[in-house]
């Protein structure tokens, strides 16, 4: 059977992608951020997962405002990075695992989640940047990826509780997959940030650190937050933290914290990385 070996939260800021390509790991601005990924890279080297389920939000690339899906899953053989460019290292398409995708789709359907099923899907920085920052030396991707895209662009966006419950079902689906695979779940995005409007540049370090604390074993306090709470406390784009709660749902009731790091600001964002291990 497949084993869910861990969960990771990561920033997906486009500027991180270009800083990774330029290998600015020891640059004074970037060092406190990149140093936070060293234990994650070492853990990946040791565990060598086969598949990443990446819970991310599309930023208007595959889903534009004319057609937005609340929950979408990729079921393709590969996914092209069609993001802005920014001079990123050129990489082959991200390989998919359509069989696992269809297993998850069937399982989620039984749990009464109605997903948009994408047999073609372009992916953006929300999915690609976390892969880059964790495997900066890769010439080809060392894992297969199943993308799960959650709407944070067009309101109403799904609630934190709904996302957590979706994550619970994703976790159960992974653990019921009859293949000997090691699976890691990513929740990308966050933390507090607002990219436009009067509060552009808003970051709430106190909220971010409290969120990182509670997601370990007081996640119910976070799933009680409304979209308005997120926007008020974490800025309009801080609502991306529902990706983290989806990942957390997949890991089951209890987790062990293996590593975390927070640094702000990076670009316009409070950036947190966490490595969590499910506890049976
Ligand atoms: C930034 C953060 C994001 O989540 C994003 O999608 C784009 C940019 C930023 O901090 O610059
Ligand atoms: Fe984003």
PDB file of N, CA and C in Angstrom, residues 99-146:
ATOM      1  N   UNK A  99      -2.616   7.351 -12.856  1.00  0.00           N
ATOM      2  CA  UNK A  99      -3.324   6.261 -12.139  1.00  0.00           C
ATOM      3  C   UNK A  99      -3.658   6.652 -10.715  1.00  0.00           C
ATOM      4  N   UNK A 100      -2.681   7.249 -10.028  1.00  0.00           N
ATOM      5  CA  UNK A 100      -2.953   7.716  -8.661  1.00  0.00           C
ATOM      6  C   UNK A 100      -3.992   8.837  -8.684  1.00  0.00           C
ATOM      7  N   UNK A 101      -3.910   9.724  -9.668  1.00  0.00           N
ATOM      8  CA  UNK A 101      -4.910  10.801  -9.770  1.00  0.00           C
ATOM      9  C   UNK A 101      -6.323  10.216  -9.837  1.00  0.00           C
ATOM     10  N   UNK A 102      -6.508   9.208 -10.695  1.00  0.00           N
ATOM     11  CA  UNK A 102      -7.862   8.638 -10.850  1.00  0.00           C
ATOM     12  C   UNK A 102      -8.289   7.892  -9.597  1.00  0.00           C
ATOM     13  N   UNK A 103      -7.360   7.282  -8.915  1.00  0.00           N
ATOM     14  CA  UNK A 103      -7.702   6.644  -7.632  1.00  0.00           C
ATOM     15  C   UNK A 103      -8.208   7.707  -6.646  1.00  0.00           C
ATOM     16  N   UNK A 104      -7.504   8.841  -6.580  1.00  0.00           N
ATOM     17  CA  UNK A 104      -7.918   9.910  -5.649  1.00  0.00           C
ATOM     18  C   UNK A 104      -9.269  10.489  -6.073  1.00  0.00           C
ATOM     19  N   UNK A 105      -9.436  10.664  -7.372  1.00  0.00           N
ATOM     20  CA  UNK A 105     -10.719  11.199  -7.872  1.00  0.00           C
ATOM     21  C   UNK A 105     -11.875  10.281  -7.469  1.00  0.00           C
ATOM     22  N   UNK A 106     -11.700   8.970  -7.672  1.00  0.00           N
ATOM     23  CA  UNK A 106     -12.760   8.005  -7.302  1.00  0.00           C
ATOM     24  C   UNK A 106     -13.050   8.076  -5.811  1.00  0.00           C
ATOM     25  N   UNK A 107     -11.979   8.112  -5.005  1.00  0.00           N
ATOM     26  CA  UNK A 107     -12.153   8.114  -3.543  1.00  0.00           C
ATOM     27  C   UNK A 107     -12.829   9.408  -3.075  1.00  0.00           C
ATOM     28  N   UNK A 108     -12.438  10.528  -3.651  1.00  0.00           N
ATOM     29  CA  UNK A 108     -13.029  11.809  -3.244  1.00  0.00           C
ATOM     30  C   UNK A 108     -14.492  11.900  -3.677  1.00  0.00           C
ATOM     31  N   UNK A 109     -14.771  11.316  -4.831  1.00  0.00           N
ATOM     32  CA  UNK A 109     -16.158  11.297  -5.296  1.00  0.00           C
ATOM     33  C   UNK A 109     -17.042  10.515  -4.322  1.00  0.00           C
ATOM     34  N   UNK A 110     -16.519   9.385  -3.825  1.00  0.00           N
ATOM     35  CA  UNK A 110     -17.267   8.595  -2.826  1.00  0.00           C
ATOM     36  C   UNK A 110     -17.500   9.414  -1.562  1.00  0.00           C
ATOM     37  N   UNK A 111     -16.535  10.279  -1.232  1.00  0.00           N
ATOM     38  CA  UNK A 111     -16.675  11.148  -0.051  1.00  0.00           C
ATOM     39  C   UNK A 111     -17.467  12.424  -0.361  1.00  0.00           C
ATOM     40  N   UNK A 112     -18.063  12.471  -1.529  1.00  0.00           N
ATOM     41  CA  UNK A 112     -18.966  13.564  -1.940  1.00  0.00           C
ATOM     42  C   UNK A 112     -18.261  14.901  -2.180  1.00  0.00           C
ATOM     43  N   UNK A 113     -16.992  14.818  -2.630  1.00  0.00           N
ATOM     44  CA  UNK A 113     -16.333  16.024  -3.139  1.00  0.00           C
ATOM     45  C   UNK A 113     -16.442  16.002  -4.665  1.00  0.00           C
ATOM     46  N   UNK A 114     -16.874  17.108  -5.229  1.00  0.00           N
ATOM     47  CA  UNK A 114     -17.088  17.188  -6.673  1.00  0.00           C
ATOM     48  C   UNK A 114     -15.931  17.977  -7.284  1.00  0.00           C
ATOM     49  N   UNK A 115     -15.012  17.240  -7.915  1.00  0.00           N
ATOM     50  CA  UNK A 115     -13.782  17.868  -8.415  1.00  0.00           C
ATOM     51  C   UNK A 115     -13.867  18.126  -9.913  1.00  0.00           C
ATOM     52  N   UNK A 116     -13.183  19.165 -10.351  1.00  0.00           N
ATOM     53  CA  UNK A 116     -12.929  19.343 -11.772  1.00  0.00           C
ATOM     54  C   UNK A 116     -11.745  18.459 -12.135  1.00  0.00           C
ATOM     55  N   UNK A 117     -11.936  17.595 -13.135  1.00  0.00           N
ATOM     56  CA  UNK A 117     -10.892  16.619 -13.498  1.00  0.00           C
ATOM     57  C   UNK A 117     -10.187  17.115 -14.747  1.00  0.00           C
ATOM     58  N   UNK A 118      -8.885  17.310 -14.645  1.00  0.00           N
ATOM     59  CA  UNK A 118      -8.138  17.949 -15.726  1.00  0.00           C
ATOM     60  C   UNK A 118      -7.156  16.968 -16.354  1.00  0.00           C
ATOM     61  N   UNK A 119      -7.475  16.541 -17.585  1.00  0.00           N
ATOM     62  CA  UNK A 119      -6.531  15.648 -18.267  1.00  0.00           C
ATOM     63  C   UNK A 119      -5.470  16.440 -19.021  1.00  0.00           C
ATOM     64  N   UNK A 120      -5.636  17.755 -19.012  1.00  0.00           N
ATOM     65  CA  UNK A 120      -4.575  18.675 -19.421  1.00  0.00           C
ATOM     66  C   UNK A 120      -4.608  19.813 -18.428  1.00  0.00           C
ATOM     67  N   UNK A 121      -3.449  20.249 -17.988  1.00  0.00           N
ATOM     68  CA  UNK A 121      -3.424  21.304 -16.981  1.00  0.00           C
ATOM     69  C   UNK A 121      -2.060  21.985 -17.031  1.00  0.00           C
ATOM     70  N   UNK A 122      -2.093  23.302 -17.180  1.00  0.00           N
ATOM     71  CA  UNK A 122      -0.834  24.057 -17.084  1.00  0.00           C
ATOM     72  C   UNK A 122      -0.643  24.427 -15.628  1.00  0.00           C
ATOM     73  N   UNK A 123       0.599  24.431 -15.182  1.00  0.00           N
ATOM     74  CA  UNK A 123       0.842  24.768 -13.777  1.00  0.00           C
ATOM     75  C   UNK A 123       1.683  26.045 -13.692  1.00  0.00           C
ATOM     76  N   UNK A 124       1.504  26.757 -12.584  1.00  0.00           N
ATOM     77  CA  UNK A 124       2.204  28.030 -12.411  1.00  0.00           C
ATOM     78  C   UNK A 124       3.160  27.968 -11.221  1.00  0.00           C
ATOM     79  N   UNK A 125       3.610  29.155 -10.764  1.00  0.00           N
ATOM     80  CA  UNK A 125       4.601  29.191  -9.673  1.00  0.00           C
ATOM     81  C   UNK A 125       4.084  28.529  -8.395  1.00  0.00           C
ATOM     82  N   UNK A 126       2.751  28.494  -8.233  1.00  0.00           N
ATOM     83  CA  UNK A 126       2.184  27.859  -7.040  1.00  0.00           C
ATOM     84  C   UNK A 126       2.624  26.409  -6.907  1.00  0.00           C
ATOM     85  N   UNK A 127       2.833  25.732  -8.037  1.00  0.00           N
ATOM     86  CA  UNK A 127       3.262  24.337  -8.013  1.00  0.00           C
ATOM     87  C   UNK A 127       4.764  24.194  -8.254  1.00  0.00           C
ATOM     88  N   UNK A 128       5.309  25.006  -9.168  1.00  0.00           N
ATOM     89  CA  UNK A 128       6.682  24.769  -9.630  1.00  0.00           C
ATOM     90  C   UNK A 128       7.733  25.286  -8.638  1.00  0.00           C
ATOM     91  N   UNK A 129       7.489  26.470  -8.040  1.00  0.00           N
ATOM     92  CA  UNK A 129       8.521  27.064  -7.179  1.00  0.00           C
ATOM     93  C   UNK A 129       8.874  26.175  -5.973  1.00  0.00           C
ATOM     94  N   UNK A 130       7.893  25.585  -5.268  1.00  0.00           N
ATOM     95  CA  UNK A 130       8.282  24.700  -4.155  1.00  0.00           C
ATOM     96  C   UNK A 130       9.130  23.507  -4.604  1.00  0.00           C
ATOM     97  N   UNK A 131       8.860  22.971  -5.808  1.00  0.00           N
ATOM     98  CA  UNK A 131       9.692  21.866  -6.309  1.00  0.00           C
ATOM     99  C   UNK A 131      11.115  22.353  -6.555  1.00  0.00           C
ATOM    100  N   UNK A 132      11.202  23.550  -7.137  1.00  0.00           N
ATOM    101  CA  UNK A 132      12.534  24.111  -7.452  1.00  0.00           C
ATOM    102  C   UNK A 132      13.359  24.361  -6.209  1.00  0.00           C
ATOM    103  N   UNK A 133      12.704  24.926  -5.186  1.00  0.00           N
ATOM    104  CA  UNK A 133      13.470  25.316  -4.006  1.00  0.00           C
ATOM    105  C   UNK A 133      13.879  24.081  -3.197  1.00  0.00           C
ATOM    106  N   UNK A 134      13.108  23.010  -3.312  1.00  0.00           N
ATOM    107  CA  UNK A 134      13.463  21.784  -2.578  1.00  0.00           C
ATOM    108  C   UNK A 134      14.482  20.947  -3.369  1.00  0.00           C
ATOM    109  N   UNK A 135      14.387  20.972  -4.707  1.00  0.00           N
ATOM    110  CA  UNK A 135      15.361  20.239  -5.541  1.00  0.00           C
ATOM    111  C   UNK A 135      16.064  21.205  -6.502  1.00  0.00           C
ATOM    112  N   UNK A 136      16.890  22.126  -5.972  1.00  0.00           N
ATOM    113  CA  UNK A 136      17.484  23.163  -6.833  1.00  0.00           C
ATOM    114  C   UNK A 136      18.494  22.609  -7.843  1.00  0.00           C
ATOM    115  N   UNK A 137      19.039  21.421  -7.564  1.00  0.00           N
ATOM    116  CA  UNK A 137      20.071  20.875  -8.453  1.00  0.00           C
ATOM    117  C   UNK A 137      19.515  19.927  -9.507  1.00  0.00           C
ATOM    118  N   UNK A 138      18.210  19.658  -9.441  1.00  0.00           N
ATOM    119  CA  UNK A 138      17.639  18.647 -10.336  1.00  0.00           C
ATOM    120  C   UNK A 138      17.690  19.106 -11.792  1.00  0.00           C
ATOM    121  N   UNK A 139      18.042  18.188 -12.673  1.00  0.00           N
ATOM    122  CA  UNK A 139      17.958  18.450 -14.113  1.00  0.00           C
ATOM    123  C   UNK A 139      16.651  17.901 -14.652  1.00  0.00           C
ATOM    124  N   UNK A 140      16.143  16.866 -13.964  1.00  0.00           N
ATOM    125  CA  UNK A 140      14.768  16.441 -14.213  1.00  0.00           C
ATOM    126  C   UNK A 140      14.113  16.187 -12.868  1.00  0.00           C
ATOM    127  N   UNK A 141      12.807  16.270 -12.798  1.00  0.00           N
ATOM    128  CA  UNK A 141      12.125  16.201 -11.505  1.00  0.00           C
ATOM    129  C   UNK A 141      12.260  14.807 -10.909  1.00  0.00           C
ATOM    130  N   UNK A 142      12.651  14.707  -9.650  1.00  0.00           N
ATOM    131  CA  UNK A 142      12.882  13.393  -9.038  1.00  0.00           C
ATOM    132  C   UNK A 142      11.611  12.731  -8.509  1.00  0.00           C
ATOM    133  N   UNK A 143      10.477  13.380  -8.666  1.00  0.00           N
ATOM    134  CA  UNK A 143       9.195  12.828  -8.181  1.00  0.00           C
ATOM    135  C   UNK A 143       8.129  13.000  -9.261  1.00  0.00           C
ATOM    136  N   UNK A 144       7.104  12.150  -9.171  1.00  0.00           N
ATOM    137  CA  UNK A 144       5.883  12.416  -9.934  1.00  0.00           C
ATOM    138  C   UNK A 144       5.017  13.342  -9.087  1.00  0.00           C
ATOM    139  N   UNK A 145       4.142  14.088  -9.746  1.00  0.00           N
ATOM    140  CA  UNK A 145       3.341  15.068  -9.013  1.00  0.00           C
ATOM    141  C   UNK A 145       1.868  14.932  -9.399  1.00  0.00           C
ATOM    142  N   UNK A 146       1.013  14.967  -8.389  1.00  0.00           N
ATOM    143  CA  UNK A 146      -0.432  15.085  -8.632  1.00  0.00           C
ATOM    144  C   UNK A 146      -0.851  16.475  -8.151  1.00  0.00           C
TER     145      UNK A 146
END
